Amino acid sequence: MGFRCGIVGLPNAGKSTIFNALTAAGAEVASYPFCTIEPNVGIVPVPDERLAALTRLIKPQKVTPTMLEFVDIAGLVKGASTGEGLGNQFLAHIRNVDAVAHVVRCFADSDIAHTYGTIDPRRDVEIVDTELILADLEIVDRRIEKGTRLLRVGEKGAEEELHLLKEIKELLARGQRAGKYAQGAQGAEKPFPPDLQLLTAKPALYVANVDDSGAVGENRYVNDLQELAQTEGIPVVIIAGKLEAEVAQLNEGEREEFRRELGLKDFGLAHLIQVGYDILGLVTFFTTVNLDLRAWTVPRGTPALQAAGKIHSDMERGFIKAEVLSFEDFIRCGSEHSAREKGLLKAHGKDYVVQDGDIIHFRFNV
């Protein structure tokens, strides 16, 4: 699995439409609030041109891409942190994802009512962020109460955790996301108390949901959202939700033809996945075993030993070495045999850090 991405936003922002565009799942879409009550879940293969190129050269019997799970979560309104709308149910679903895609309405349509009457991306973002921050403050307050009791009885590490919790609370109280605490003042990562599970600490991106014309033209709502996002250091992905949901129902050839006619560089799924991998710090490596070509996703900085364990625990337990060939070298040589003859296939130990695009043979013995 690549990662699990929760799709959030205000009611009628187009979350389910975006979900359908990304997954072709056919989730119900309606122009009234809370059309989505229980979260829709869709699992899609991660598009990767490198996997396609390897397939053409190797001609494997089986190709397995890495997968990505999208969760379309019910719309959030003011007061969700205290139970308004679907409140706590909404917030609980967010806690179970790796990253959050916040869908922001960036189109006007008289047939689709906006929960707050007008199109205003800045206000909409503020409403959602405020509810998430309030929910996080409640969690932090409970942990501070618990930490204070533990400090009284001399629990080891309680004083240090309380100090961290109070710093995080101060940040949240100023209306800032907990993720800014983790980044630190100079960008250095700071520790979070274990199992804190703050909503605003999750990596996030904004999805600007535009109408058909907004896919290629200027859009003042998108401009507003991008200006806000730049100040927060959060990336923006522009998706014409309704258009791409319709295109998602076409076969691959028809989709590509449609993309060229529209003059789009790519559809939203590929861009969103790339941004998701970036904010989560993920990389992809490939294995070719018994004519089975497979893509795997691991956090950036993963050593070869742990990458082997991602495939099978026996590989990690009996690890001997990792034979590594970069994707670029493989493509230049045209085959693994040619790359090996040129000395481009390198043997590495368990501490080798897996790089994006590596093709790896794990040698092991159990």
Short mmCIF file of C-alpha atoms in Angstrom, two decimals:
data_model
loop_
_atom_site.label_atom_id
_atom_site.label_comp_id
_atom_site.label_asym_id
_atom_site.label_seq_id
_atom_site.Cartn_x
_atom_site.Cartn_y
_atom_site.Cartn_z
CA MET A 1 0.00 0.00 0.00
CA GLY A 2 1.30 3.46 -0.89
CA PHE A 3 -0.61 5.50 1.67
CA ARG A 4 -4.12 6.17 2.98
CA CYS A 5 -5.49 9.59 2.07
CA GLY A 6 -8.58 11.11 3.67
CA ILE A 7 -10.66 13.51 1.57
CA VAL A 8 -12.18 16.23 3.76
CA GLY A 9 -13.89 19.59 3.38
CA LEU A 10 -17.15 21.46 3.87
CA PRO A 11 -20.45 19.94 2.69
CA ASN A 12 -21.02 20.53 -1.06
CA ALA A 13 -17.32 21.28 -1.64
CA GLY A 14 -17.24 18.36 -4.08
CA LYS A 15 -15.50 15.71 -1.96
CA SER A 16 -17.45 12.78 -3.38
CA THR A 17 -17.01 14.13 -6.91
CA ILE A 18 -13.26 14.33 -6.37
CA PHE A 19 -13.35 10.84 -4.85
CA ASN A 20 -15.08 9.53 -7.99
CA ALA A 21 -12.58 11.35 -10.21
CA LEU A 22 -9.69 9.68 -8.39
CA THR A 23 -11.16 6.20 -7.99
CA ALA A 24 -13.95 5.80 -10.60
CA ALA A 25 -15.90 4.33 -7.67
CA GLY A 26 -19.29 5.87 -8.49
CA ALA A 27 -19.97 7.20 -4.98
CA GLU A 28 -23.28 9.04 -4.56
CA VAL A 29 -23.08 12.75 -5.37
CA ALA A 30 -25.83 15.25 -4.51
CA SER A 31 -26.29 19.00 -4.14
CA TYR A 32 -27.29 18.86 -0.48
CA PRO A 33 -25.17 18.64 2.68
CA PHE A 34 -24.13 15.29 4.22
CA CYS A 35 -24.77 13.23 1.10
CA THR A 36 -21.83 11.17 2.42
CA ILE A 37 -22.47 9.77 5.90
CA GLU A 38 -20.40 6.61 6.12
CA PRO A 39 -16.99 7.10 4.47
CA ASN A 40 -16.54 5.77 0.94
CA VAL A 41 -13.30 3.85 0.41
CA GLY A 42 -11.57 3.32 -2.93
CA ILE A 43 -8.27 1.56 -3.67
CA VAL A 44 -6.47 2.52 -6.87
CA PRO A 45 -3.13 1.56 -8.45
CA VAL A 46 -0.47 4.24 -8.28
CA PRO A 47 0.30 5.37 -11.86
CA ASP A 48 4.04 5.13 -12.47
CA GLU A 49 5.64 5.54 -15.89
CA ARG A 50 8.72 3.71 -14.63
CA LEU A 51 6.66 0.58 -13.96
CA ALA A 52 5.23 0.81 -17.48
CA ALA A 53 8.73 1.19 -18.97
CA LEU A 54 10.05 -1.80 -17.03
CA THR A 55 7.05 -3.84 -18.16
CA ARG A 56 7.86 -3.11 -21.82
CA LEU A 57 11.48 -4.24 -21.38
CA ILE A 58 11.08 -7.19 -19.02
CA LYS A 59 7.73 -8.49 -20.33
CA PRO A 60 6.84 -10.05 -16.97
CA GLN A 61 4.03 -12.54 -16.51
CA LYS A 62 2.60 -10.47 -13.67
CA VAL A 63 2.79 -6.76 -12.83
CA THR A 64 1.75 -5.47 -9.40
CA PRO A 65 1.72 -1.70 -8.84
CA THR A 66 1.71 -0.20 -5.38
CA MET A 67 -1.79 0.80 -4.26
CA LEU A 68 -3.31 3.93 -2.76
CA GLU A 69 -6.43 4.11 -0.60
CA PHE A 70 -8.76 7.12 -0.69
CA VAL A 71 -11.34 7.69 2.05
CA ASP A 72 -14.20 10.10 1.28
CA ILE A 73 -15.17 11.46 4.71
CA ALA A 74 -18.45 13.21 5.56
CA GLY A 75 -18.56 17.02 5.30
CA LEU A 76 -17.56 19.14 8.27
CA VAL A 77 -19.35 22.26 9.55
CA LYS A 78 -18.80 24.84 12.29
CA GLY A 79 -19.09 23.16 15.66
CA ALA A 80 -17.97 19.72 14.47
CA SER A 81 -15.46 19.58 17.32
CA THR A 82 -18.41 19.79 19.76
CA GLY A 83 -20.63 17.38 17.84
CA GLU A 84 -22.36 19.57 15.21
CA GLY A 85 -23.20 17.93 11.88
CA LEU A 86 -21.55 14.52 11.96
CA GLY A 87 -18.98 15.96 14.36
CA ASN A 88 -17.06 13.35 16.28
CA GLN A 89 -17.77 10.65 13.69
CA PHE A 90 -16.09 12.82 11.05
CA LEU A 91 -13.09 13.52 13.24
CA ALA A 92 -12.61 9.86 14.16
CA HIS A 93 -12.37 8.89 10.49
CA ILE A 94 -9.62 11.47 9.89
CA ARG A 95 -7.47 9.98 12.63
CA ASN A 96 -7.13 6.75 10.64
CA VAL A 97 -5.49 8.22 7.50
CA ASP A 98 -1.85 9.03 6.69
CA ALA A 99 -2.50 12.30 4.85
CA VAL A 100 -5.39 14.71 4.42
CA ALA A 101 -6.59 16.11 1.09
CA HIS A 102 -8.72 19.15 1.94
CA VAL A 103 -11.15 19.80 -0.92
CA VAL A 104 -11.93 23.50 -1.31
CA ARG A 105 -14.72 24.71 -3.58
CA CYS A 106 -13.31 27.01 -6.25
CA PHE A 107 -16.29 27.26 -8.62
CA ALA A 108 -19.63 29.07 -8.67
CA ASP A 109 -22.83 27.15 -9.50
CA SER A 110 -26.31 28.41 -8.59
CA ASP A 111 -27.61 24.83 -8.71
CA ILE A 112 -25.27 23.71 -5.92
CA ALA A 113 -25.86 25.64 -2.72
CA HIS A 114 -22.86 26.63 -0.63
CA THR A 115 -23.30 25.89 3.06
CA TYR A 116 -22.30 29.48 3.92
CA GLY A 117 -23.88 31.24 0.97
CA THR A 118 -20.87 32.48 -1.00
CA ILE A 119 -17.68 31.10 -2.56
CA ASP A 120 -14.77 32.06 -0.31
CA PRO A 121 -11.84 29.61 -0.16
CA ARG A 122 -10.07 31.46 2.66
CA ARG A 123 -13.14 31.36 4.90
CA ASP A 124 -13.86 27.73 4.04
CA VAL A 125 -10.30 26.68 4.89
CA GLU A 126 -10.45 28.61 8.16
CA ILE A 127 -13.70 26.88 9.19
CA VAL A 128 -12.29 23.40 8.66
CA ASP A 129 -8.91 24.22 10.22
CA THR A 130 -10.55 25.78 13.27
CA GLU A 131 -12.60 22.65 13.96
CA LEU A 132 -9.57 20.41 13.58
CA ILE A 133 -7.52 22.65 15.88
CA LEU A 134 -10.29 22.70 18.51
CA ALA A 135 -10.47 18.90 18.40
CA ASP A 136 -6.69 18.73 18.82
CA LEU A 137 -6.80 21.13 21.76
CA GLU A 138 -9.26 18.83 23.51
CA ILE A 139 -6.88 15.88 23.03
CA VAL A 140 -3.88 17.86 24.26
CA ASP A 141 -5.77 19.10 27.34
CA ARG A 142 -6.67 15.52 28.27
CA ARG A 143 -3.05 14.43 27.87
CA ILE A 144 -1.86 17.36 29.99
CA GLU A 145 -4.27 16.32 32.77
CA LYS A 146 -2.96 12.76 32.59
CA GLY A 147 0.66 13.92 32.47
CA THR A 148 0.17 16.13 35.50
CA ARG A 149 -1.10 13.15 37.51
CA LEU A 150 1.85 11.03 36.36
CA LEU A 151 4.30 13.78 37.30
CA ARG A 152 2.91 13.85 40.86
CA VAL A 153 3.67 10.15 41.30
CA GLY A 154 7.14 10.50 39.80
CA GLU A 155 6.54 8.77 36.45
CA LYS A 156 9.73 8.75 34.39
CA GLY A 157 9.57 11.09 31.37
CA ALA A 158 6.37 12.80 32.54
CA GLU A 159 8.00 16.21 33.01
CA GLU A 160 9.53 16.20 29.51
CA GLU A 161 6.24 15.13 27.90
CA LEU A 162 4.31 17.81 29.78
CA HIS A 163 6.71 20.44 28.48
CA LEU A 164 6.14 19.25 24.89
CA LEU A 165 2.37 19.14 25.36
CA LYS A 166 2.26 22.69 26.70
CA GLU A 167 4.31 23.94 23.74
CA ILE A 168 1.92 22.23 21.33
CA LYS A 169 -1.10 23.63 23.16
CA GLU A 170 0.32 27.16 22.92
CA LEU A 171 0.76 26.74 19.15
CA LEU A 172 -2.78 25.41 18.69
CA ALA A 173 -4.21 28.18 20.86
CA ARG A 174 -2.71 30.69 18.42
CA GLY A 175 -4.71 29.03 15.64
CA GLN A 176 -1.72 27.26 14.07
CA ARG A 177 -1.56 23.64 12.93
CA ALA A 178 0.31 21.14 15.12
CA GLY A 179 2.40 20.19 12.09
CA LYS A 180 4.28 23.47 12.49
CA TYR A 181 5.50 22.30 15.89
CA ALA A 182 6.92 19.09 14.43
CA GLN A 183 8.83 21.09 11.80
CA GLY A 184 10.49 23.26 14.42
CA ALA A 185 11.56 26.86 14.10
CA GLN A 186 14.40 26.15 11.70
CA GLY A 187 12.78 23.21 9.91
CA ALA A 188 14.39 20.61 12.19
CA GLU A 189 11.97 17.91 13.28
CA LYS A 190 10.83 18.03 16.92
CA PRO A 191 9.48 14.98 18.78
CA PHE A 192 5.78 14.40 19.36
CA PRO A 193 4.57 12.60 22.48
CA PRO A 194 3.79 8.99 21.49
CA ASP A 195 0.30 8.11 20.27
CA LEU A 196 -0.91 11.71 20.32
CA GLN A 197 -2.64 11.38 16.93
CA LEU A 198 -3.33 15.06 16.32
CA LEU A 199 -5.42 15.83 13.24
CA THR A 200 -3.50 18.97 12.30
CA ALA A 201 -0.17 17.16 12.59
CA LYS A 202 -0.99 14.98 9.58
CA PRO A 203 0.60 15.97 6.27
CA ALA A 204 -1.97 17.89 4.23
CA LEU A 205 -2.64 19.28 0.78
CA TYR A 206 -5.41 21.41 -0.67
CA VAL A 207 -7.46 20.22 -3.63
CA ALA A 208 -8.90 23.19 -5.54
CA ASN A 209 -12.13 21.79 -7.01
CA VAL A 210 -12.79 23.83 -10.16
CA ASP A 211 -15.37 23.69 -12.95
CA ASP A 212 -14.53 22.59 -16.50
CA SER A 213 -13.19 26.00 -17.54
CA GLY A 214 -11.02 26.18 -14.44
CA ALA A 215 -9.04 23.14 -15.55
CA VAL A 216 -7.04 25.22 -18.03
CA GLY A 217 -8.03 28.86 -17.45
CA GLU A 218 -7.52 31.54 -14.81
CA ASN A 219 -9.55 31.19 -11.61
CA ARG A 220 -9.62 33.89 -8.93
CA TYR A 221 -10.78 31.42 -6.27
CA VAL A 222 -7.79 29.21 -6.98
CA ASN A 223 -5.52 32.25 -6.79
CA ASP A 224 -6.91 33.06 -3.33
CA LEU A 225 -6.36 29.49 -2.17
CA GLN A 226 -2.81 29.37 -3.54
CA GLU A 227 -1.91 32.62 -1.78
CA LEU A 228 -3.19 31.21 1.51
CA ALA A 229 -1.49 27.86 0.95
CA GLN A 230 1.85 29.53 0.26
CA THR A 231 1.79 31.22 3.68
CA GLU A 232 1.06 27.86 5.32
CA GLY A 233 3.54 25.85 3.27
CA ILE A 234 0.80 23.49 2.06
CA PRO A 235 0.74 22.37 -1.60
CA VAL A 236 -2.29 22.86 -3.88
CA VAL A 237 -3.54 20.41 -6.51
CA ILE A 238 -6.10 21.71 -9.03
CA ILE A 239 -8.74 19.19 -10.15
CA ALA A 240 -11.82 19.74 -12.29
CA GLY A 241 -13.78 17.26 -10.21
CA LYS A 242 -16.93 16.87 -12.29
CA LEU A 243 -15.00 16.66 -15.55
CA GLU A 244 -12.46 14.14 -14.25
CA ALA A 245 -15.18 12.02 -12.62
CA GLU A 246 -16.76 11.65 -16.06
CA VAL A 247 -13.40 10.96 -17.73
CA ALA A 248 -12.63 8.30 -15.09
CA GLN A 249 -15.42 6.17 -16.57
CA LEU A 250 -13.65 6.00 -19.98
CA ASN A 251 -11.09 3.39 -20.97
CA GLU A 252 -7.39 4.30 -20.86
CA GLY A 253 -7.10 5.15 -24.56
CA GLU A 254 -10.15 7.41 -24.49
CA ARG A 255 -8.90 9.15 -21.36
CA GLU A 256 -5.55 9.95 -22.98
CA GLU A 257 -7.21 11.27 -26.11
CA PHE A 258 -9.49 13.46 -24.01
CA ARG A 259 -6.52 14.76 -21.99
CA ARG A 260 -4.69 15.80 -25.17
CA GLU A 261 -7.79 17.52 -26.55
CA LEU A 262 -8.12 19.53 -23.33
CA GLY A 263 -4.44 20.44 -23.36
CA LEU A 264 -3.87 19.03 -19.89
CA LYS A 265 -0.39 17.87 -18.88
CA ASP A 266 -1.93 15.20 -16.67
CA PHE A 267 -5.08 14.33 -14.79
CA GLY A 268 -5.53 15.06 -11.11
CA LEU A 269 -4.81 11.56 -9.77
CA ALA A 270 -1.19 11.48 -10.91
CA HIS A 271 -0.51 14.99 -9.59
CA LEU A 272 -2.22 14.34 -6.26
CA ILE A 273 -0.31 11.09 -5.76
CA GLN A 274 3.02 12.77 -6.54
CA VAL A 275 2.29 15.54 -4.03
CA GLY A 276 1.13 12.94 -1.50
CA TYR A 277 4.39 11.02 -1.85
CA ASP A 278 6.33 14.26 -1.43
CA ILE A 279 4.58 15.44 1.76
CA LEU A 280 4.79 11.96 3.30
CA GLY A 281 8.41 11.46 2.25
CA LEU A 282 7.79 8.19 0.38
CA VAL A 283 9.82 6.46 -2.33
CA THR A 284 9.14 3.53 -4.66
CA PHE A 285 11.44 0.61 -5.39
CA PHE A 286 10.91 -2.37 -7.70
CA THR A 287 11.52 -6.10 -7.53
CA THR A 288 11.61 -8.65 -10.36
CA VAL A 289 11.32 -12.21 -9.11
CA ASN A 290 10.22 -15.19 -11.21
CA LEU A 291 8.86 -12.92 -13.97
CA ASP A 292 6.85 -11.01 -11.35
CA LEU A 293 7.43 -7.24 -11.53
CA ARG A 294 6.28 -5.39 -8.45
CA ALA A 295 6.40 -1.85 -7.05
CA TRP A 296 6.81 -1.20 -3.31
CA THR A 297 6.44 1.99 -1.29
CA VAL A 298 8.58 2.80 1.76
CA PRO A 299 9.45 5.98 3.70
CA ARG A 300 12.43 7.92 2.41
CA GLY A 301 15.53 6.87 4.32
CA THR A 302 14.48 3.22 4.72
CA PRO A 303 17.49 0.87 4.99
CA ALA A 304 17.67 -2.22 2.79
CA LEU A 305 17.03 -4.54 5.76
CA GLN A 306 13.64 -2.94 6.51
CA ALA A 307 12.76 -2.80 2.81
CA ALA A 308 13.35 -6.55 2.63
CA GLY A 309 11.01 -7.01 5.58
CA LYS A 310 8.34 -5.06 3.71
CA ILE A 311 8.31 -7.93 1.19
CA HIS A 312 8.59 -10.84 3.65
CA SER A 313 9.79 -11.30 7.21
CA ASP A 314 12.03 -14.18 6.06
CA MET A 315 13.94 -11.79 3.81
CA GLU A 316 14.65 -9.50 6.74
CA ARG A 317 15.54 -12.33 9.13
CA GLY A 318 17.90 -14.05 6.69
CA PHE A 319 19.19 -10.94 4.90
CA ILE A 320 22.56 -11.40 3.17
CA LYS A 321 22.79 -8.48 0.72
CA ALA A 322 20.81 -6.28 -1.63
CA GLU A 323 21.79 -6.18 -5.31
CA VAL A 324 20.73 -2.76 -6.57
CA LEU A 325 20.35 -1.29 -10.04
CA SER A 326 18.95 2.18 -10.62
CA PHE A 327 15.98 2.58 -12.93
CA GLU A 328 17.95 4.97 -15.15
CA ASP A 329 20.83 2.49 -15.57
CA PHE A 330 18.40 -0.31 -16.37
CA ILE A 331 16.70 1.75 -19.10
CA ARG A 332 20.05 2.81 -20.58
CA CYS A 333 21.33 -0.77 -20.70
CA GLY A 334 18.06 -2.34 -21.81
CA SER A 335 18.42 -5.39 -19.59
CA GLU A 336 19.72 -6.52 -16.22
CA HIS A 337 22.28 -8.78 -17.93
CA SER A 338 23.79 -5.86 -19.82
CA ALA A 339 23.84 -3.70 -16.69
CA ARG A 340 25.57 -6.48 -14.75
CA GLU A 341 28.24 -6.83 -17.45
CA LYS A 342 28.92 -3.09 -17.21
CA GLY A 343 29.30 -3.30 -13.45
CA LEU A 344 26.23 -1.19 -12.74
CA LEU A 345 24.55 -3.77 -10.50
CA LYS A 346 25.93 -3.01 -7.02
CA ALA A 347 25.88 -5.19 -3.90
CA HIS A 348 24.98 -3.42 -0.67
CA GLY A 349 24.63 -4.37 2.98
CA LYS A 350 21.67 -4.03 5.32
CA ASP A 351 22.34 -0.33 6.02
CA TYR A 352 22.07 0.76 2.39
CA VAL A 353 19.38 3.46 2.09
CA VAL A 354 16.82 2.61 -0.57
CA GLN A 355 16.56 5.27 -3.31
CA ASP A 356 13.51 6.17 -5.37
CA GLY A 357 13.46 4.01 -8.49
CA ASP A 358 15.86 1.34 -7.24
CA ILE A 359 15.45 -2.15 -8.71
CA ILE A 360 16.49 -4.54 -5.94
CA HIS A 361 17.24 -8.25 -5.65
CA PHE A 362 17.36 -9.28 -1.99
CA ARG A 363 19.64 -12.24 -1.28
CA PHE A 364 18.71 -14.07 1.91
CA ASN A 365 18.97 -17.43 3.63
CA VAL A 366 16.71 -18.85 6.35
#
